[in-house]
Amino acid sequence: MFADPVFYLAAIPAVLITGIAKGGFGGIALMAVPLMSLVMSPVQAAGIMLPILIVMDAVGLWAFRKDFDPTHLTYLVPAATLGVLLGYLSVGWMSDDLIRIIVALIAAWFLISAFMRRGQATQKNGPPTPATAGLWGNVAGYTSFIAHAGGPPFQVYLIPKGLEPRAFAATAVFFFTIVNLIKLPPYLITGQISMTNFWLSATLFPIAPVGVALGVYLNGRVPRDVFFNLLYIGLGAVSLKLGYDGISGLLAQ
């Protein structure tokens, strides 16, 4: 089942960007749902992206199976599970326009937090802090359910812990693999993963490994600051457009 070409104009770049994130540019995957939300409901966009994310997670899980740090996951995963539950309970009464505004605010928060983290000092293998892990794990689960945007709160918690880069990436892969699997049943219950949405996901599966390979290729070849700055500009423009559309829609009701 194929959609209108306009859908693919947004969906193909969204999947490519997500793949690039999995290939070594973590954080930018947040751009996928906002980008697709320009041409469809953000709820449907999230439903289409989840099977693609699970496929990517399976590849990352194998690649990083020996490098993750389980100590932080012990606290983050239960908190994220509660956040997913809160997302499931709240999404049913929110309109598409309200969700567009929430997605725009999450994107804006990501941009602000990324700017503030520049030059941030870190510990060296800092120990888990249960209260902080509970807070940010919960937020990560909620934002991940709404818009696959759990990266910023996850990073706010884990970056100051000073893990080695590969351990950090591996722990992120394991965390979001678990969270995405937890999201699967409620997405099925709410109809976000319908047969129509799944077939749309399936048409995009071949793009996923291309994006991952592109991320691996670009990593080390393109200056990270240049790459991220370009994407931040794009994400800022998309979030402004989504926020405008959401507010206009609410005012028109």
PDB file of C-alpha atoms in Angstrom:
ATOM      1  CA  MET A   1       0.000   0.000   0.000  1.00  0.00           C
ATOM      2  CA  PHE A   2       1.530   3.292  -1.107  1.00  0.00           C
ATOM      3  CA  ALA A   3       0.590   6.761   0.030  1.00  0.00           C
ATOM      4  CA  ASP A   4       0.460  10.130  -1.664  1.00  0.00           C
ATOM      5  CA  PRO A   5       3.914  11.247  -2.903  1.00  0.00           C
ATOM      6  CA  VAL A   6       3.769  14.179  -0.462  1.00  0.00           C
ATOM      7  CA  PHE A   7       3.879  11.634   2.366  1.00  0.00           C
ATOM      8  CA  TYR A   8       7.158  10.212   1.081  1.00  0.00           C
ATOM      9  CA  LEU A   9       8.648  13.684   0.658  1.00  0.00           C
ATOM     10  CA  ALA A  10       8.448  13.966   4.451  1.00  0.00           C
ATOM     11  CA  ALA A  11       8.747  10.305   5.472  1.00  0.00           C
ATOM     12  CA  ILE A  12      11.888   9.355   3.528  1.00  0.00           C
ATOM     13  CA  PRO A  13      14.003  12.198   5.013  1.00  0.00           C
ATOM     14  CA  ALA A  14      12.520  11.390   8.443  1.00  0.00           C
ATOM     15  CA  VAL A  15      13.607   7.743   8.239  1.00  0.00           C
ATOM     16  CA  LEU A  16      17.009   8.683   6.808  1.00  0.00           C
ATOM     17  CA  ILE A  17      17.607  11.125   9.675  1.00  0.00           C
ATOM     18  CA  THR A  18      16.565   8.473  12.204  1.00  0.00           C
ATOM     19  CA  GLY A  19      18.963   5.998  10.613  1.00  0.00           C
ATOM     20  CA  ILE A  20      21.765   8.542  10.671  1.00  0.00           C
ATOM     21  CA  ALA A  21      21.066   9.045  14.387  1.00  0.00           C
ATOM     22  CA  LYS A  22      21.369   5.291  14.974  1.00  0.00           C
ATOM     23  CA  GLY A  23      24.604   5.330  12.971  1.00  0.00           C
ATOM     24  CA  GLY A  24      26.367   7.628  15.410  1.00  0.00           C
ATOM     25  CA  PHE A  25      24.562  10.972  15.546  1.00  0.00           C
ATOM     26  CA  GLY A  26      22.287  10.315  18.511  1.00  0.00           C
ATOM     27  CA  GLY A  27      19.582  12.825  19.402  1.00  0.00           C
ATOM     28  CA  ILE A  28      18.558  13.940  15.931  1.00  0.00           C
ATOM     29  CA  ALA A  29      16.011  11.100  15.629  1.00  0.00           C
ATOM     30  CA  LEU A  30      13.640  13.472  17.417  1.00  0.00           C
ATOM     31  CA  MET A  31      13.181  15.278  14.099  1.00  0.00           C
ATOM     32  CA  ALA A  32      11.304  12.370  12.464  1.00  0.00           C
ATOM     33  CA  VAL A  33       7.809  12.804  13.938  1.00  0.00           C
ATOM     34  CA  PRO A  34       7.787  16.634  13.688  1.00  0.00           C
ATOM     35  CA  LEU A  35       8.831  16.379  10.036  1.00  0.00           C
ATOM     36  CA  MET A  36       6.151  13.805   9.192  1.00  0.00           C
ATOM     37  CA  SER A  37       3.586  15.775  11.201  1.00  0.00           C
ATOM     38  CA  LEU A  38       3.775  18.507   8.562  1.00  0.00           C
ATOM     39  CA  VAL A  39       1.819  16.241   6.199  1.00  0.00           C
ATOM     40  CA  MET A  40      -0.208  14.017   8.544  1.00  0.00           C
ATOM     41  CA  SER A  41      -1.506  13.568  12.069  1.00  0.00           C
ATOM     42  CA  PRO A  42       1.346  13.359  14.595  1.00  0.00           C
ATOM     43  CA  VAL A  43      -0.399  10.342  16.140  1.00  0.00           C
ATOM     44  CA  GLN A  44      -0.302   8.510  12.797  1.00  0.00           C
ATOM     45  CA  ALA A  45       3.295   9.626  12.204  1.00  0.00           C
ATOM     46  CA  ALA A  46       4.362   8.124  15.532  1.00  0.00           C
ATOM     47  CA  GLY A  47       2.511   4.893  14.711  1.00  0.00           C
ATOM     48  CA  ILE A  48       4.261   4.570  11.349  1.00  0.00           C
ATOM     49  CA  MET A  49       7.698   5.225  12.853  1.00  0.00           C
ATOM     50  CA  LEU A  50       7.514   2.694  15.721  1.00  0.00           C
ATOM     51  CA  PRO A  51       7.975  -0.518  13.643  1.00  0.00           C
ATOM     52  CA  ILE A  52      10.856   1.160  11.801  1.00  0.00           C
ATOM     53  CA  LEU A  53      12.492   2.103  15.107  1.00  0.00           C
ATOM     54  CA  ILE A  54      12.129  -1.473  16.385  1.00  0.00           C
ATOM     55  CA  VAL A  55      13.875  -2.806  13.266  1.00  0.00           C
ATOM     56  CA  MET A  56      16.711  -0.309  13.758  1.00  0.00           C
ATOM     57  CA  ASP A  57      16.888  -1.175  17.465  1.00  0.00           C
ATOM     58  CA  ALA A  58      17.402  -4.861  16.633  1.00  0.00           C
ATOM     59  CA  VAL A  59      20.471  -3.978  14.546  1.00  0.00           C
ATOM     60  CA  GLY A  60      21.852  -1.672  17.240  1.00  0.00           C
ATOM     61  CA  LEU A  61      21.194  -4.223  19.974  1.00  0.00           C
ATOM     62  CA  TRP A  62      23.400  -6.764  18.243  1.00  0.00           C
ATOM     63  CA  ALA A  63      26.134  -4.243  17.503  1.00  0.00           C
ATOM     64  CA  PHE A  64      26.308  -2.937  21.097  1.00  0.00           C
ATOM     65  CA  ARG A  65      25.370  -6.108  23.009  1.00  0.00           C
ATOM     66  CA  LYS A  66      28.612  -6.163  25.060  1.00  0.00           C
ATOM     67  CA  ASP A  67      28.991  -2.472  25.851  1.00  0.00           C
ATOM     68  CA  PHE A  68      25.917  -1.217  27.726  1.00  0.00           C
ATOM     69  CA  ASP A  69      25.881  -0.180  31.378  1.00  0.00           C
ATOM     70  CA  PRO A  70      23.030  -1.968  33.219  1.00  0.00           C
ATOM     71  CA  THR A  71      23.336   0.015  36.458  1.00  0.00           C
ATOM     72  CA  HIS A  72      21.556   3.106  35.110  1.00  0.00           C
ATOM     73  CA  LEU A  73      18.934   1.058  33.243  1.00  0.00           C
ATOM     74  CA  THR A  74      17.851  -0.486  36.553  1.00  0.00           C
ATOM     75  CA  TYR A  75      16.396   2.891  37.532  1.00  0.00           C
ATOM     76  CA  LEU A  76      15.573   4.402  34.139  1.00  0.00           C
ATOM     77  CA  VAL A  77      13.457   1.577  32.685  1.00  0.00           C
ATOM     78  CA  PRO A  78      10.820   1.323  35.476  1.00  0.00           C
ATOM     79  CA  ALA A  79      10.431   5.111  35.452  1.00  0.00           C
ATOM     80  CA  ALA A  80      10.109   5.133  31.667  1.00  0.00           C
ATOM     81  CA  THR A  81       7.454   2.422  31.859  1.00  0.00           C
ATOM     82  CA  LEU A  82       5.363   4.709  34.053  1.00  0.00           C
ATOM     83  CA  GLY A  83       5.940   7.539  31.567  1.00  0.00           C
ATOM     84  CA  VAL A  84       4.697   5.340  28.698  1.00  0.00           C
ATOM     85  CA  LEU A  85       1.595   4.509  30.735  1.00  0.00           C
ATOM     86  CA  LEU A  86       0.938   8.217  31.349  1.00  0.00           C
ATOM     87  CA  GLY A  87       1.363   8.879  27.633  1.00  0.00           C
ATOM     88  CA  TYR A  88      -1.124   6.128  26.787  1.00  0.00           C
ATOM     89  CA  LEU A  89      -3.672   7.477  29.267  1.00  0.00           C
ATOM     90  CA  SER A  90      -3.352  11.082  28.048  1.00  0.00           C
ATOM     91  CA  VAL A  91      -3.095  10.731  24.274  1.00  0.00           C
ATOM     92  CA  GLY A  92      -6.717   9.619  23.904  1.00  0.00           C
ATOM     93  CA  TRP A  93      -8.191  12.963  24.978  1.00  0.00           C
ATOM     94  CA  MET A  94      -5.700  15.201  23.142  1.00  0.00           C
ATOM     95  CA  SER A  95      -6.535  16.571  19.707  1.00  0.00           C
ATOM     96  CA  ASP A  96      -4.071  16.436  16.822  1.00  0.00           C
ATOM     97  CA  ASP A  97      -3.563  20.199  17.128  1.00  0.00           C
ATOM     98  CA  LEU A  98      -2.703  19.941  20.818  1.00  0.00           C
ATOM     99  CA  ILE A  99      -0.261  17.115  20.079  1.00  0.00           C
ATOM    100  CA  ARG A 100       1.334  19.262  17.346  1.00  0.00           C
ATOM    101  CA  ILE A 101       1.912  21.975  19.955  1.00  0.00           C
ATOM    102  CA  ILE A 102       3.379  19.433  22.414  1.00  0.00           C
ATOM    103  CA  VAL A 103       5.688  18.026  19.737  1.00  0.00           C
ATOM    104  CA  ALA A 104       6.787  21.568  18.836  1.00  0.00           C
ATOM    105  CA  LEU A 105       7.508  22.324  22.514  1.00  0.00           C
ATOM    106  CA  ILE A 106       9.509  19.087  22.891  1.00  0.00           C
ATOM    107  CA  ALA A 107      11.571  20.028  19.830  1.00  0.00           C
ATOM    108  CA  ALA A 108      12.151  23.538  21.204  1.00  0.00           C
ATOM    109  CA  TRP A 109      13.183  22.083  24.557  1.00  0.00           C
ATOM    110  CA  PHE A 110      15.639  19.783  22.780  1.00  0.00           C
ATOM    111  CA  LEU A 111      17.210  22.730  20.977  1.00  0.00           C
ATOM    112  CA  ILE A 112      17.510  24.742  24.192  1.00  0.00           C
ATOM    113  CA  SER A 113      18.952  21.831  26.184  1.00  0.00           C
ATOM    114  CA  ALA A 114      21.437  21.017  23.401  1.00  0.00           C
ATOM    115  CA  PHE A 115      22.653  24.622  23.459  1.00  0.00           C
ATOM    116  CA  MET A 116      22.965  24.657  27.249  1.00  0.00           C
ATOM    117  CA  ARG A 117      24.878  21.342  27.322  1.00  0.00           C
ATOM    118  CA  ARG A 118      27.737  22.724  25.233  1.00  0.00           C
ATOM    119  CA  GLY A 119      30.920  22.509  27.269  1.00  0.00           C
ATOM    120  CA  GLN A 120      29.124  20.834  30.172  1.00  0.00           C
ATOM    121  CA  ALA A 121      31.483  19.182  32.638  1.00  0.00           C
ATOM    122  CA  THR A 122      30.875  15.495  33.416  1.00  0.00           C
ATOM    123  CA  GLN A 123      31.788  13.024  36.105  1.00  0.00           C
ATOM    124  CA  LYS A 124      33.843   9.930  35.333  1.00  0.00           C
ATOM    125  CA  ASN A 125      31.521   6.919  35.438  1.00  0.00           C
ATOM    126  CA  GLY A 126      29.234   8.649  37.920  1.00  0.00           C
ATOM    127  CA  PRO A 127      26.988   6.335  39.968  1.00  0.00           C
ATOM    128  CA  PRO A 128      23.222   6.121  39.422  1.00  0.00           C
ATOM    129  CA  THR A 129      21.071   8.683  41.203  1.00  0.00           C
ATOM    130  CA  PRO A 130      17.657   7.052  41.717  1.00  0.00           C
ATOM    131  CA  ALA A 131      15.632  10.248  42.200  1.00  0.00           C
ATOM    132  CA  THR A 132      17.061  11.940  39.111  1.00  0.00           C
ATOM    133  CA  ALA A 133      16.793   8.741  37.078  1.00  0.00           C
ATOM    134  CA  GLY A 134      13.164   8.429  38.161  1.00  0.00           C
ATOM    135  CA  LEU A 135      12.353  11.967  37.055  1.00  0.00           C
ATOM    136  CA  TRP A 136      14.090  11.936  33.681  1.00  0.00           C
ATOM    137  CA  GLY A 137      13.220   8.315  32.965  1.00  0.00           C
ATOM    138  CA  ASN A 138       9.553   9.177  33.461  1.00  0.00           C
ATOM    139  CA  VAL A 139       9.808  12.204  31.162  1.00  0.00           C
ATOM    140  CA  ALA A 140      11.693  10.130  28.578  1.00  0.00           C
ATOM    141  CA  GLY A 141       8.971   7.472  28.586  1.00  0.00           C
ATOM    142  CA  TYR A 142       6.215  10.054  28.189  1.00  0.00           C
ATOM    143  CA  THR A 143       7.848  12.051  25.402  1.00  0.00           C
ATOM    144  CA  SER A 144       8.895   8.832  23.691  1.00  0.00           C
ATOM    145  CA  PHE A 145       5.287   7.645  23.662  1.00  0.00           C
ATOM    146  CA  ILE A 146       3.954  10.938  22.322  1.00  0.00           C
ATOM    147  CA  ALA A 147       6.546  11.590  19.619  1.00  0.00           C
ATOM    148  CA  HIS A 148       9.498   9.149  19.913  1.00  0.00           C
ATOM    149  CA  ALA A 149      11.256  12.069  21.574  1.00  0.00           C
ATOM    150  CA  GLY A 150      12.758  10.444  24.640  1.00  0.00           C
ATOM    151  CA  GLY A 151      16.324  11.342  23.659  1.00  0.00           C
ATOM    152  CA  PRO A 152      16.620  14.772  25.320  1.00  0.00           C
ATOM    153  CA  PRO A 153      15.484  13.755  28.844  1.00  0.00           C
ATOM    154  CA  PHE A 154      17.541  10.551  28.603  1.00  0.00           C
ATOM    155  CA  GLN A 155      20.599  12.614  27.681  1.00  0.00           C
ATOM    156  CA  VAL A 156      19.933  15.174  30.425  1.00  0.00           C
ATOM    157  CA  TYR A 157      20.269  12.330  32.933  1.00  0.00           C
ATOM    158  CA  LEU A 158      23.044  10.218  31.401  1.00  0.00           C
ATOM    159  CA  ILE A 159      25.462  12.719  29.829  1.00  0.00           C
ATOM    160  CA  PRO A 160      26.657  14.056  33.234  1.00  0.00           C
ATOM    161  CA  LYS A 161      27.486  10.467  34.274  1.00  0.00           C
ATOM    162  CA  GLY A 162      30.587  10.539  32.073  1.00  0.00           C
ATOM    163  CA  LEU A 163      30.269   7.136  30.399  1.00  0.00           C
ATOM    164  CA  GLU A 164      32.698   6.257  27.652  1.00  0.00           C
ATOM    165  CA  PRO A 165      31.191   7.129  24.239  1.00  0.00           C
ATOM    166  CA  ARG A 166      30.557   3.519  23.197  1.00  0.00           C
ATOM    167  CA  ALA A 167      29.057   2.641  26.595  1.00  0.00           C
ATOM    168  CA  PHE A 168      26.832   5.709  26.371  1.00  0.00           C
ATOM    169  CA  ALA A 169      25.629   4.757  22.869  1.00  0.00           C
ATOM    170  CA  ALA A 170      25.087   1.132  23.913  1.00  0.00           C
ATOM    171  CA  THR A 171      23.108   2.096  27.018  1.00  0.00           C
ATOM    172  CA  ALA A 172      20.923   4.382  24.885  1.00  0.00           C
ATOM    173  CA  VAL A 173      20.308   1.563  22.393  1.00  0.00           C
ATOM    174  CA  PHE A 174      19.276  -0.860  25.146  1.00  0.00           C
ATOM    175  CA  PHE A 175      17.093   1.722  26.883  1.00  0.00           C
ATOM    176  CA  PHE A 176      15.158   2.705  23.763  1.00  0.00           C
ATOM    177  CA  THR A 177      14.870  -0.893  22.570  1.00  0.00           C
ATOM    178  CA  ILE A 178      13.089  -1.730  25.820  1.00  0.00           C
ATOM    179  CA  VAL A 179      10.979   1.435  25.771  1.00  0.00           C
ATOM    180  CA  ASN A 180       9.916   0.918  22.142  1.00  0.00           C
ATOM    181  CA  LEU A 181       8.848  -2.664  22.894  1.00  0.00           C
ATOM    182  CA  ILE A 182       6.880  -1.426  25.924  1.00  0.00           C
ATOM    183  CA  LYS A 183       5.144   1.113  23.641  1.00  0.00           C
ATOM    184  CA  LEU A 184       4.093  -1.571  21.152  1.00  0.00           C
ATOM    185  CA  PRO A 185       0.994  -2.939  22.995  1.00  0.00           C
ATOM    186  CA  PRO A 186      -0.551   0.495  23.730  1.00  0.00           C
ATOM    187  CA  TYR A 187       0.132   1.599  20.140  1.00  0.00           C
ATOM    188  CA  LEU A 188      -1.775  -1.479  18.960  1.00  0.00           C
ATOM    189  CA  ILE A 189      -4.619  -0.814  21.420  1.00  0.00           C
ATOM    190  CA  THR A 190      -4.990   2.828  20.342  1.00  0.00           C
ATOM    191  CA  GLY A 191      -4.879   1.882  16.646  1.00  0.00           C
ATOM    192  CA  GLN A 192      -1.700   3.836  15.978  1.00  0.00           C
ATOM    193  CA  ILE A 193      -0.321   0.653  14.423  1.00  0.00           C
ATOM    194  CA  SER A 194      -3.101  -0.327  12.066  1.00  0.00           C
ATOM    195  CA  MET A 195      -2.703  -2.439   8.950  1.00  0.00           C
ATOM    196  CA  THR A 196      -2.643   0.751   6.872  1.00  0.00           C
ATOM    197  CA  ASN A 197       0.068   2.301   9.022  1.00  0.00           C
ATOM    198  CA  PHE A 198       2.067  -0.928   9.150  1.00  0.00           C
ATOM    199  CA  TRP A 199       2.129  -1.226   5.362  1.00  0.00           C
ATOM    200  CA  LEU A 200       3.288   2.365   5.142  1.00  0.00           C
ATOM    201  CA  SER A 201       6.033   1.455   7.625  1.00  0.00           C
ATOM    202  CA  ALA A 202       6.934  -1.566   5.485  1.00  0.00           C
ATOM    203  CA  THR A 203       7.409   0.575   2.379  1.00  0.00           C
ATOM    204  CA  LEU A 204       9.969   2.585   4.366  1.00  0.00           C
ATOM    205  CA  PHE A 205      11.903  -0.372   5.840  1.00  0.00           C
ATOM    206  CA  PRO A 206      14.488  -0.378   3.002  1.00  0.00           C
ATOM    207  CA  ILE A 207      15.345   3.253   3.811  1.00  0.00           C
ATOM    208  CA  ALA A 208      16.298   2.412   7.405  1.00  0.00           C
ATOM    209  CA  PRO A 209      19.601   0.551   6.759  1.00  0.00           C
ATOM    210  CA  VAL A 210      20.551   3.193   4.183  1.00  0.00           C
ATOM    211  CA  GLY A 211      20.205   5.846   6.889  1.00  0.00           C
ATOM    212  CA  VAL A 212      22.257   3.810   9.383  1.00  0.00           C
ATOM    213  CA  ALA A 213      24.989   3.222   6.797  1.00  0.00           C
ATOM    214  CA  LEU A 214      24.950   6.925   5.928  1.00  0.00           C
ATOM    215  CA  GLY A 215      25.364   7.824   9.598  1.00  0.00           C
ATOM    216  CA  VAL A 216      28.319   5.467   9.947  1.00  0.00           C
ATOM    217  CA  TYR A 217      29.865   6.930   6.783  1.00  0.00           C
ATOM    218  CA  LEU A 218      29.356  10.561   7.828  1.00  0.00           C
ATOM    219  CA  ASN A 219      30.617   9.944  11.352  1.00  0.00           C
ATOM    220  CA  GLY A 220      34.185  11.219  11.350  1.00  0.00           C
ATOM    221  CA  ARG A 221      34.010  12.654   7.832  1.00  0.00           C
ATOM    222  CA  VAL A 222      31.655  15.576   8.375  1.00  0.00           C
ATOM    223  CA  PRO A 223      32.385  17.996  11.249  1.00  0.00           C
ATOM    224  CA  ARG A 224      29.801  17.166  13.901  1.00  0.00           C
ATOM    225  CA  ASP A 225      29.200  20.822  14.774  1.00  0.00           C
ATOM    226  CA  VAL A 226      28.420  21.692  11.156  1.00  0.00           C
ATOM    227  CA  PHE A 227      26.151  18.672  10.748  1.00  0.00           C
ATOM    228  CA  PHE A 228      24.215  19.261  13.957  1.00  0.00           C
ATOM    229  CA  ASN A 229      23.900  23.009  13.411  1.00  0.00           C
ATOM    230  CA  LEU A 230      22.252  22.426  10.030  1.00  0.00           C
ATOM    231  CA  LEU A 231      19.852  19.925  11.550  1.00  0.00           C
ATOM    232  CA  TYR A 232      19.110  22.212  14.488  1.00  0.00           C
ATOM    233  CA  ILE A 233      18.143  24.971  12.045  1.00  0.00           C
ATOM    234  CA  GLY A 234      15.848  22.546  10.229  1.00  0.00           C
ATOM    235  CA  LEU A 235      14.308  21.277  13.467  1.00  0.00           C
ATOM    236  CA  GLY A 236      13.733  24.855  14.639  1.00  0.00           C
ATOM    237  CA  ALA A 237      11.892  25.710  11.425  1.00  0.00           C
ATOM    238  CA  VAL A 238       9.773  22.537  11.624  1.00  0.00           C
ATOM    239  CA  SER A 239       8.878  23.153  15.288  1.00  0.00           C
ATOM    240  CA  LEU A 240       7.821  26.736  14.531  1.00  0.00           C
ATOM    241  CA  LYS A 241       5.599  25.513  11.684  1.00  0.00           C
ATOM    242  CA  LEU A 242       4.053  22.781  13.845  1.00  0.00           C
ATOM    243  CA  GLY A 243       3.446  25.198  16.705  1.00  0.00           C
ATOM    244  CA  TYR A 244       1.806  27.686  14.332  1.00  0.00           C
ATOM    245  CA  ASP A 245      -0.403  24.974  12.783  1.00  0.00           C
ATOM    246  CA  GLY A 246      -1.400  23.638  16.198  1.00  0.00           C
ATOM    247  CA  ILE A 247      -2.266  27.032  17.664  1.00  0.00           C
ATOM    248  CA  SER A 248      -4.157  28.064  14.514  1.00  0.00           C
ATOM    249  CA  GLY A 249      -6.141  24.826  14.621  1.00  0.00           C
ATOM    250  CA  LEU A 250      -7.081  25.253  18.285  1.00  0.00           C
ATOM    251  CA  LEU A 251      -8.131  28.881  17.756  1.00  0.00           C
ATOM    252  CA  ALA A 252     -10.258  27.898  14.770  1.00  0.00           C
ATOM    253  CA  GLN A 253     -12.322  25.466  16.846  1.00  0.00           C
TER     254      GLN A 253
END
